[in-house]
PDB file of C-alpha atoms and ligand atoms in Angstrom:
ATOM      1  CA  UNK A   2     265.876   9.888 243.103  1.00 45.00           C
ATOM      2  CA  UNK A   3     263.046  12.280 244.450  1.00 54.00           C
ATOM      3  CA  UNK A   4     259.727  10.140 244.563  1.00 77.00           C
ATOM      4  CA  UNK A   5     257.640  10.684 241.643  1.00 91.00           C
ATOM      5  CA  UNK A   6     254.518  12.196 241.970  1.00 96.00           C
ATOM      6  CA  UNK A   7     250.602  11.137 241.096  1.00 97.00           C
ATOM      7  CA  UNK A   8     248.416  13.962 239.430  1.00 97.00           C
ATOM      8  CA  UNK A   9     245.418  13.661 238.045  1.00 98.00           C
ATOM      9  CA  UNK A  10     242.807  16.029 235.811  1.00 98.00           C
ATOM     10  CA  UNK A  11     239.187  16.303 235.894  1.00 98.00           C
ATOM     11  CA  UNK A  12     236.251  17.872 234.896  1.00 97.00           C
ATOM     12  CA  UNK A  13     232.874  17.189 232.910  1.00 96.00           C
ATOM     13  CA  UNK A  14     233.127  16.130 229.214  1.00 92.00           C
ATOM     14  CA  UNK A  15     233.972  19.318 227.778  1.00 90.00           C
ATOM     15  CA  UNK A  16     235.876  21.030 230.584  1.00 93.00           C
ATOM     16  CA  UNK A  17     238.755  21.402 228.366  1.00 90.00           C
ATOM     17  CA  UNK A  18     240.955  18.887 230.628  1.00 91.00           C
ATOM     18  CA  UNK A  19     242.259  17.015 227.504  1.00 87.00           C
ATOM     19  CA  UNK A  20     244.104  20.498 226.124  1.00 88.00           C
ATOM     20  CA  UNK A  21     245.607  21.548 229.303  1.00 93.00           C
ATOM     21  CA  UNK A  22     247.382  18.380 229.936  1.00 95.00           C
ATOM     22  CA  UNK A  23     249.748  18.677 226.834  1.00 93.00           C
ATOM     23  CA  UNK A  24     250.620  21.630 228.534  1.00 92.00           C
ATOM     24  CA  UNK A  25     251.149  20.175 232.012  1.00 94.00           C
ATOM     25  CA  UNK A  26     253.031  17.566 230.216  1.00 95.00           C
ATOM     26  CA  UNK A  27     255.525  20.596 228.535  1.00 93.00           C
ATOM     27  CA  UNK A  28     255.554  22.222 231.797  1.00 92.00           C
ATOM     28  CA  UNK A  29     256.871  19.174 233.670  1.00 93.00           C
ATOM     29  CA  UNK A  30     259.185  18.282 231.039  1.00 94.00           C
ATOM     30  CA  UNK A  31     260.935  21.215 230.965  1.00 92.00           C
ATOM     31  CA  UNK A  32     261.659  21.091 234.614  1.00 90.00           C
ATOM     32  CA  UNK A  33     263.342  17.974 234.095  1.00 92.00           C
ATOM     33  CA  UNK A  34     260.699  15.429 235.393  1.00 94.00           C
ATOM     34  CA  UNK A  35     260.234  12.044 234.014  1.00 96.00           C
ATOM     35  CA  UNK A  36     256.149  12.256 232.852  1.00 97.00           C
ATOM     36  CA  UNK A  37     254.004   9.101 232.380  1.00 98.00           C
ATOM     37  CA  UNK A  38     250.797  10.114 230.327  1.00 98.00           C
ATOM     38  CA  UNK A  39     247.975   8.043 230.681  1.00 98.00           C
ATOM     39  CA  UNK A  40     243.982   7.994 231.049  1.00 98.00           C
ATOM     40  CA  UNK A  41     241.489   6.358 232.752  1.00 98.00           C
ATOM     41  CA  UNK A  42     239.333   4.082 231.148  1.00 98.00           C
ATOM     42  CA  UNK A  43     242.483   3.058 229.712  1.00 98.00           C
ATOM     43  CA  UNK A  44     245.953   3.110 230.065  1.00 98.00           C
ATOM     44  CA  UNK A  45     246.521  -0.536 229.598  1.00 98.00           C
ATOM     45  CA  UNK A  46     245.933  -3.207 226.895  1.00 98.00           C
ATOM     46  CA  UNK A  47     242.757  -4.620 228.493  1.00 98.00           C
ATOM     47  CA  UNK A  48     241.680  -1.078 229.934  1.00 98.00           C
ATOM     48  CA  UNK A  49     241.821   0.034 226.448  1.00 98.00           C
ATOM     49  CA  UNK A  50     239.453  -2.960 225.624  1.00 98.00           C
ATOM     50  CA  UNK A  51     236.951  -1.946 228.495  1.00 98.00           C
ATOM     51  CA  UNK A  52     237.550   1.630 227.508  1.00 98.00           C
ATOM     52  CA  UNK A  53     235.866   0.602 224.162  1.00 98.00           C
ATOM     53  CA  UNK A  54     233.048  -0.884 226.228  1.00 98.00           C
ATOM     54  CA  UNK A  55     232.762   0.929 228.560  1.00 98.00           C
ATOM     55  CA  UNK A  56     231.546   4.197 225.931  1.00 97.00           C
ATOM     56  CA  UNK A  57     230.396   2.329 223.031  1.00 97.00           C
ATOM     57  CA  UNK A  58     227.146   3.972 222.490  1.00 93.00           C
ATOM     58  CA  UNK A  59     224.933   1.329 221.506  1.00 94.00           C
ATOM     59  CA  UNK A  60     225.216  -0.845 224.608  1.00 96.00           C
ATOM     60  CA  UNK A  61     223.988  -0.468 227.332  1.00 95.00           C
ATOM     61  CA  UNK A  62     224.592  -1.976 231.067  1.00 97.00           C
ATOM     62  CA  UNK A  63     223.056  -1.530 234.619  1.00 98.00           C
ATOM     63  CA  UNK A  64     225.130   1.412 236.369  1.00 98.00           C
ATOM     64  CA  UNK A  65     226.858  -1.042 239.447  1.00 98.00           C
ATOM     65  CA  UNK A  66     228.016  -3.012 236.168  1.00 98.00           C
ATOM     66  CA  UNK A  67     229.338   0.239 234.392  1.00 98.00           C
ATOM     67  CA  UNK A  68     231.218   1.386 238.182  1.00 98.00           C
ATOM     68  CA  UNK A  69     232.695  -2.356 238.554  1.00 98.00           C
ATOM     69  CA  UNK A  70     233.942  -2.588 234.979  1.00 98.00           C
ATOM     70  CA  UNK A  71     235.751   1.321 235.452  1.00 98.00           C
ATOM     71  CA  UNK A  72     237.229   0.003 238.859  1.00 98.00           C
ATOM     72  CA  UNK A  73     238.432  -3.475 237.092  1.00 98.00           C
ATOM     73  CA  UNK A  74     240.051  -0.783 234.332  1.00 98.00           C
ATOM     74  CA  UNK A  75     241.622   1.057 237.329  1.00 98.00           C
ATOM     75  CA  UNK A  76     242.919  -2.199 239.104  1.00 98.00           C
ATOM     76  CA  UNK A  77     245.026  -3.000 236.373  1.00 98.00           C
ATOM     77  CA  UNK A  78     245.882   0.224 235.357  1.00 98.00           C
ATOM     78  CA  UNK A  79     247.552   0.533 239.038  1.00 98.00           C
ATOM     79  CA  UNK A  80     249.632  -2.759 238.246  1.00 98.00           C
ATOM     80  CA  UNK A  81     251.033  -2.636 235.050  1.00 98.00           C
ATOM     81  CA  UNK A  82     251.351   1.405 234.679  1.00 98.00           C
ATOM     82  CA  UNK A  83     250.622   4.137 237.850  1.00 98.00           C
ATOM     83  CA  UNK A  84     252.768   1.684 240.936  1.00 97.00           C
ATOM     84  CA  UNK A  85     255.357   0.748 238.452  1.00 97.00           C
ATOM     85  CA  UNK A  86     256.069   4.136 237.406  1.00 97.00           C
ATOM     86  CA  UNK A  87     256.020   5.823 240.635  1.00 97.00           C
ATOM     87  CA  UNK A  88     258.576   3.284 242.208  1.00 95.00           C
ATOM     88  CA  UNK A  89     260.406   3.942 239.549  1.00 95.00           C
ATOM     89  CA  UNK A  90     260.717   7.880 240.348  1.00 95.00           C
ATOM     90  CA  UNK A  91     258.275   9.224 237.246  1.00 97.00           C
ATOM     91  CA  UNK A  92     255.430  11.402 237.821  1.00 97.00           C
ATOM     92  CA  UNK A  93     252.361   9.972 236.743  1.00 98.00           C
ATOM     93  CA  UNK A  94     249.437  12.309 235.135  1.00 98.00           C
ATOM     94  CA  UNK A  95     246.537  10.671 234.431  1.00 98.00           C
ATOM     95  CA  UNK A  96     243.447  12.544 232.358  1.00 98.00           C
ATOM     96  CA  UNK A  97     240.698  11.384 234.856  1.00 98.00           C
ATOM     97  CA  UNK A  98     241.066   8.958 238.211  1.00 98.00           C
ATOM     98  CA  UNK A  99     238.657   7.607 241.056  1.00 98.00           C
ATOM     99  CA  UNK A 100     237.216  10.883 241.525  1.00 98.00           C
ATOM    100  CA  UNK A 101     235.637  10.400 237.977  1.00 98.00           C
ATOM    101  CA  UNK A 102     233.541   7.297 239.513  1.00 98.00           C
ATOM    102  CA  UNK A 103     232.521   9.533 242.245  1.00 98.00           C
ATOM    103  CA  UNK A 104     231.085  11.867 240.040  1.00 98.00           C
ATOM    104  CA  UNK A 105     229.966   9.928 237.399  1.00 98.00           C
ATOM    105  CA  UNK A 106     228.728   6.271 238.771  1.00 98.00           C
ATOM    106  CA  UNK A 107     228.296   8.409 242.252  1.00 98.00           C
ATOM    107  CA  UNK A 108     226.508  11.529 241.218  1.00 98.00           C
ATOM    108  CA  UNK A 109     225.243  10.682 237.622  1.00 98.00           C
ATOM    109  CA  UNK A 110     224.819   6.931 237.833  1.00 98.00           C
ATOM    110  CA  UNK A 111     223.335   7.427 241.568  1.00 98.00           C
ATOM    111  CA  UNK A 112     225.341   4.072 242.683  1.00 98.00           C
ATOM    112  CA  UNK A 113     225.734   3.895 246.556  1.00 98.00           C
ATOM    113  CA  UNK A 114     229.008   6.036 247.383  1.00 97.00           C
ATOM    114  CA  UNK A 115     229.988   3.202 249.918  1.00 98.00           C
ATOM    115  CA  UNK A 116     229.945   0.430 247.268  1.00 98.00           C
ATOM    116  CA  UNK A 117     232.271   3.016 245.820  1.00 98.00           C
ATOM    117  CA  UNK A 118     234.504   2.961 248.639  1.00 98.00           C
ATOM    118  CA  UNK A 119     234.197  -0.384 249.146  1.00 98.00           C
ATOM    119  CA  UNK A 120     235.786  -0.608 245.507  1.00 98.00           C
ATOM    120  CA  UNK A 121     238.294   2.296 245.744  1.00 98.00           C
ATOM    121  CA  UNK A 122     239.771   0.360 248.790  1.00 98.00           C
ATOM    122  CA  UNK A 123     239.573  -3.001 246.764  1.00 97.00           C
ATOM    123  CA  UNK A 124     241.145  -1.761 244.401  1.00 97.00           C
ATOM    124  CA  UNK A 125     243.330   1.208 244.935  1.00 96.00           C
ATOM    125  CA  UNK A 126     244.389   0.441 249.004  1.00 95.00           C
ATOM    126  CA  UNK A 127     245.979   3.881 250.368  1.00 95.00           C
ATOM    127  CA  UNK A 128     246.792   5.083 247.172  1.00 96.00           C
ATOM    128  CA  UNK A 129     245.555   8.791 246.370  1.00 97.00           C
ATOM    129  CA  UNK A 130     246.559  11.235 243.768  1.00 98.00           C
ATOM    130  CA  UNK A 131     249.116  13.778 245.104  1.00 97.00           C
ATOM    131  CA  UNK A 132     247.099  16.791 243.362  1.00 97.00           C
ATOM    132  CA  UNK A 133     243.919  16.924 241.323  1.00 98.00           C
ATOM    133  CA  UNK A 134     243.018  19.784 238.750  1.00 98.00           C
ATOM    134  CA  UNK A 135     239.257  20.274 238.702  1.00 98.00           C
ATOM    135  CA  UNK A 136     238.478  22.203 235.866  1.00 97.00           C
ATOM    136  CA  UNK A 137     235.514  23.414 236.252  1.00 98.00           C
ATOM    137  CA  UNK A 138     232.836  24.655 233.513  1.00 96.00           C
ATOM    138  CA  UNK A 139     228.819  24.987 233.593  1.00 97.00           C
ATOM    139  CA  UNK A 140     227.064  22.597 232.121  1.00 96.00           C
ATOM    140  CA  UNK A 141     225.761  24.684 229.651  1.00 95.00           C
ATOM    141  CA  UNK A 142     229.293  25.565 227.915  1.00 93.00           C
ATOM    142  CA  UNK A 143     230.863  21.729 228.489  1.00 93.00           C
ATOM    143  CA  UNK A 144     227.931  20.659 226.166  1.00 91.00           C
ATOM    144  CA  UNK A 145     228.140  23.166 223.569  1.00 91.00           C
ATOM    145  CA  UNK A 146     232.390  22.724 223.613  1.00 88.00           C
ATOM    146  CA  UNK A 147     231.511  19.078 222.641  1.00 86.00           C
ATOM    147  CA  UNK A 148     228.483  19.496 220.137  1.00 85.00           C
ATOM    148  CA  UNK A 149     229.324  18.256 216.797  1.00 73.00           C
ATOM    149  CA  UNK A 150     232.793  17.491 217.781  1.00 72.00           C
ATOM    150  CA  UNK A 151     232.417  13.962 216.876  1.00 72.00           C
ATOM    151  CA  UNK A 152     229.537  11.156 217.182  1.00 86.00           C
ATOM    152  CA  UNK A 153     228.473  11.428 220.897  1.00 89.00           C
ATOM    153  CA  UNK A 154     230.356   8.072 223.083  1.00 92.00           C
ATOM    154  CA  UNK A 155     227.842   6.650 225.721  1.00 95.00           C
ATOM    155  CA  UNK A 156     228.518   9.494 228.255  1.00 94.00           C
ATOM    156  CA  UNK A 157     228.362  12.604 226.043  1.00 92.00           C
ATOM    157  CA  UNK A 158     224.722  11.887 224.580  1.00 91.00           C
ATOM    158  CA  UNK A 159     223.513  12.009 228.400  1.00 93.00           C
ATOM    159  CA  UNK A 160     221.336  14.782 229.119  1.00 92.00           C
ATOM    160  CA  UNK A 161     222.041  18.064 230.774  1.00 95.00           C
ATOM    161  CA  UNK A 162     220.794  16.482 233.961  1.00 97.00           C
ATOM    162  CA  UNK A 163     223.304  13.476 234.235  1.00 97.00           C
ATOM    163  CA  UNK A 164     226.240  16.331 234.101  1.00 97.00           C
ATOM    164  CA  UNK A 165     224.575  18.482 236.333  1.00 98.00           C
ATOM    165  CA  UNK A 166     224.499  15.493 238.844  1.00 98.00           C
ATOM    166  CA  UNK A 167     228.253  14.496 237.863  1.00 98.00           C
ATOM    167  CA  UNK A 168     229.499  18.290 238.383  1.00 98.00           C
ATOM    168  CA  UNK A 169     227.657  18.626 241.662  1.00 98.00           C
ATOM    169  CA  UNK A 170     229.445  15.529 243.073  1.00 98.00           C
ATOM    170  CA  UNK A 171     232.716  16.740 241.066  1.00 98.00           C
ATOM    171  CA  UNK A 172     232.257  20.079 243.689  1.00 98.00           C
ATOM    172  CA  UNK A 173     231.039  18.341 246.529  1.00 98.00           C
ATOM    173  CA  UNK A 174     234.639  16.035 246.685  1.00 98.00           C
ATOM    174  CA  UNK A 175     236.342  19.805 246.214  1.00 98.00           C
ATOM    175  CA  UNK A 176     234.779  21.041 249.157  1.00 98.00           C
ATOM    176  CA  UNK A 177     235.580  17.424 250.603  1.00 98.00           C
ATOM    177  CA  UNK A 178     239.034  16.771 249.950  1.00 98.00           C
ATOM    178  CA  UNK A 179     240.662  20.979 249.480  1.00 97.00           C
ATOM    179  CA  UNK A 180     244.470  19.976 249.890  1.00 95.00           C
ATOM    180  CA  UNK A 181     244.055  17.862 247.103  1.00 97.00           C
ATOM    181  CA  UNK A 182     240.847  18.987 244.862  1.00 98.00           C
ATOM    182  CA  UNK A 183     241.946  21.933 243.114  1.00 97.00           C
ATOM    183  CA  UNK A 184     239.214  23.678 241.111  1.00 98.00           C
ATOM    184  CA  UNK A 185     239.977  25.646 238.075  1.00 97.00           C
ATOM    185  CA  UNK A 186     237.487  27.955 236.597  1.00 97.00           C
ATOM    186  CA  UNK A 187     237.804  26.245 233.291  1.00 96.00           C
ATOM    187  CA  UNK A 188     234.989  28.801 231.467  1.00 95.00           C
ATOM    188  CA  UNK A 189     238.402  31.441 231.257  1.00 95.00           C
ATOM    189  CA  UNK A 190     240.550  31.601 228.112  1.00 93.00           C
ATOM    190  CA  UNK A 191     242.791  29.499 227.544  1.00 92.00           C
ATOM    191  CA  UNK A 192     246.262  31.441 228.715  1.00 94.00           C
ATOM    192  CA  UNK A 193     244.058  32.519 232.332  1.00 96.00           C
ATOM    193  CA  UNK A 194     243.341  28.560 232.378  1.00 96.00           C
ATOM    194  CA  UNK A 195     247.304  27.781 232.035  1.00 95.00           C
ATOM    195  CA  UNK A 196     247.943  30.772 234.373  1.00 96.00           C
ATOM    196  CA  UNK A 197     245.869  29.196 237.002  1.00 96.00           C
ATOM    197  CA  UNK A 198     247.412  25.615 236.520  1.00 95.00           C
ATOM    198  CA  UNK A 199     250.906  27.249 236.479  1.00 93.00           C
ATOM    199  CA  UNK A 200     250.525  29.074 239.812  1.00 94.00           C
ATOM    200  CA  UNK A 201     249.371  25.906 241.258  1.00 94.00           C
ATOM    201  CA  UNK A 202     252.139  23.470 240.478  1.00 91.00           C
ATOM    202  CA  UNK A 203     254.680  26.330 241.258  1.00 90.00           C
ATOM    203  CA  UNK A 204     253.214  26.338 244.498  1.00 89.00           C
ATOM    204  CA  UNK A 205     252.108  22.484 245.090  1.00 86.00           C
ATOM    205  CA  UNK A 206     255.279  21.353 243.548  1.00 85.00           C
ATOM    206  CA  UNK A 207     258.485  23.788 243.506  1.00 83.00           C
ATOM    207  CA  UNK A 208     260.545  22.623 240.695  1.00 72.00           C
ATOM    208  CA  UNK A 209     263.674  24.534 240.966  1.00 64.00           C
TER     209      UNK A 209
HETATM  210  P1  LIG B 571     237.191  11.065 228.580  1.00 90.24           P
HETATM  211  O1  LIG B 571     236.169  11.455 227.561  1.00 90.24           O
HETATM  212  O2  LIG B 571     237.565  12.172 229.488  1.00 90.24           O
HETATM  213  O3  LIG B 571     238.350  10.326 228.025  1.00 90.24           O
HETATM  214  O4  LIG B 571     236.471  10.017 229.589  1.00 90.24           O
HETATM  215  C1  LIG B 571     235.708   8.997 229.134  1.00 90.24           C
HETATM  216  C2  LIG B 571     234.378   8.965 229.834  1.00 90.24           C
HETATM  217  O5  LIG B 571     234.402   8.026 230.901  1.00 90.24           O
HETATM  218  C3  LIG B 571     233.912  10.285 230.417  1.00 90.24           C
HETATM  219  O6  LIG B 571     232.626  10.565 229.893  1.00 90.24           O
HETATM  220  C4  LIG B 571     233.813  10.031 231.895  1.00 90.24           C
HETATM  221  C5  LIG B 571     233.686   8.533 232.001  1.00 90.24           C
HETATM  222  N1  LIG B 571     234.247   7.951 233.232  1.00 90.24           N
HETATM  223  C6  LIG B 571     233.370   7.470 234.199  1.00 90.24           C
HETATM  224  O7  LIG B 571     232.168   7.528 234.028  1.00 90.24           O
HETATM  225  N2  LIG B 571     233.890   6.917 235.334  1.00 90.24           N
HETATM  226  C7  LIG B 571     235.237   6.798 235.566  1.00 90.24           C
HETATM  227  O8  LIG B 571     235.658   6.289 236.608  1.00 90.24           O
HETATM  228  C8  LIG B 571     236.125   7.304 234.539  1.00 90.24           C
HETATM  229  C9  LIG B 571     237.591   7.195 234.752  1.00 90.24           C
HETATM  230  C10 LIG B 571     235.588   7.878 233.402  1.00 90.24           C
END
């Protein structure tokens, strides 16, 4: 059994991310590879429950509360779904990962990166993602892609400011980490956007 492989997608709240993945998911699939979907807050019973939390709109909590609460969604999401499945073989694809605290508790929040490591290494150990997609938008279009879409969660009514902050930190861990922060321009249409993707995983991960 060839070892299964841990990919993860991110981007500001409407970067697209959410679309491409069905496609990744297709892509995969029809190479042959056993696919575990799953997101982050989420992904498990209780991470569902902090999930719910975590972007409830009329609550709010002091940012090291909101970073330990996404890493305590992320500790069991490692136990009971992403190390089970990749022992098993699967490839995991998860629609936002650690890199998400980074930029949002990191560069939005302003919480203290090396609390942040301090947690990623609580709670993750060696573990990294095998690739990440960075799709990539301005601020300017994510906003307007989710206007109206539906009521705002406790992360899209931030202001243009907070996701300027989160995508600077988003490019900051490209430049940081290049053999495994991919950035897509996500601002292209659609089909250049899957292109882009496809190129990549032909070339990350040759299927055939
Ligand atoms: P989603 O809208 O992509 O499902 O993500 C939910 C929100 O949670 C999104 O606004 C980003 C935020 N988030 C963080 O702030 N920190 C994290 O570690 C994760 C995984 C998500």
């Amino acid at each position: 059994m060839s070892p299964g492989k841990f990919i993860t997608l991110e981007g500001i709240d409407g970067a697209g991310k959410s679309t491409q993945l069905a496609w990744i998911v297709d892509f995969l699939q029809g190479n042959g590879v056993n696919v575990v979907v799953t997101r982050e807050p989420g992904g498990t019973p209780l991470g569902e429950e902090l999930r719910t939390l975590l972007l409830n709109s009329s609550l709010t909590m002091h940012p090291e509360t909101e970073a330990l609460l996404m890493f305590a969604a992320r500790r069991e999401h490692l136990d009971k779904v992403i190390f089970p499945a990749l022992s098993r073989g699967d490839w995991v694809i998860s629609d936002r990962f650690t890199d998400a605290s980074f930029a949002y508790q990191g560069g939005g929040r302003q919480v203290g990166i090396t609390k942040l490591e301090n947690l990623e290494q609580w709670a993750q150990g060696v573990l990294q993602p095998d690739l990440t997609l960075y799709f990539d938008v301005p601020v300017e279009l994510g906003q307007q892609r989710i206007a109206g879409i539906k009521s705002a969660d406790r992360f899209e009514k931030e202001q243009t400011e907070f996701f300027q902050r989160v995508r600077t930190a988003y490019l900051a861990r490209v430049e940081k980490y290049p053999e495994r922060m991919l950035l897509i321009d996500a601002s292209q249409s659609l089909q250049k956007v899957q292109e882009a993707i496809r190129h990549i995983m032909e070339k990350v991960f040759p299927l055939k």
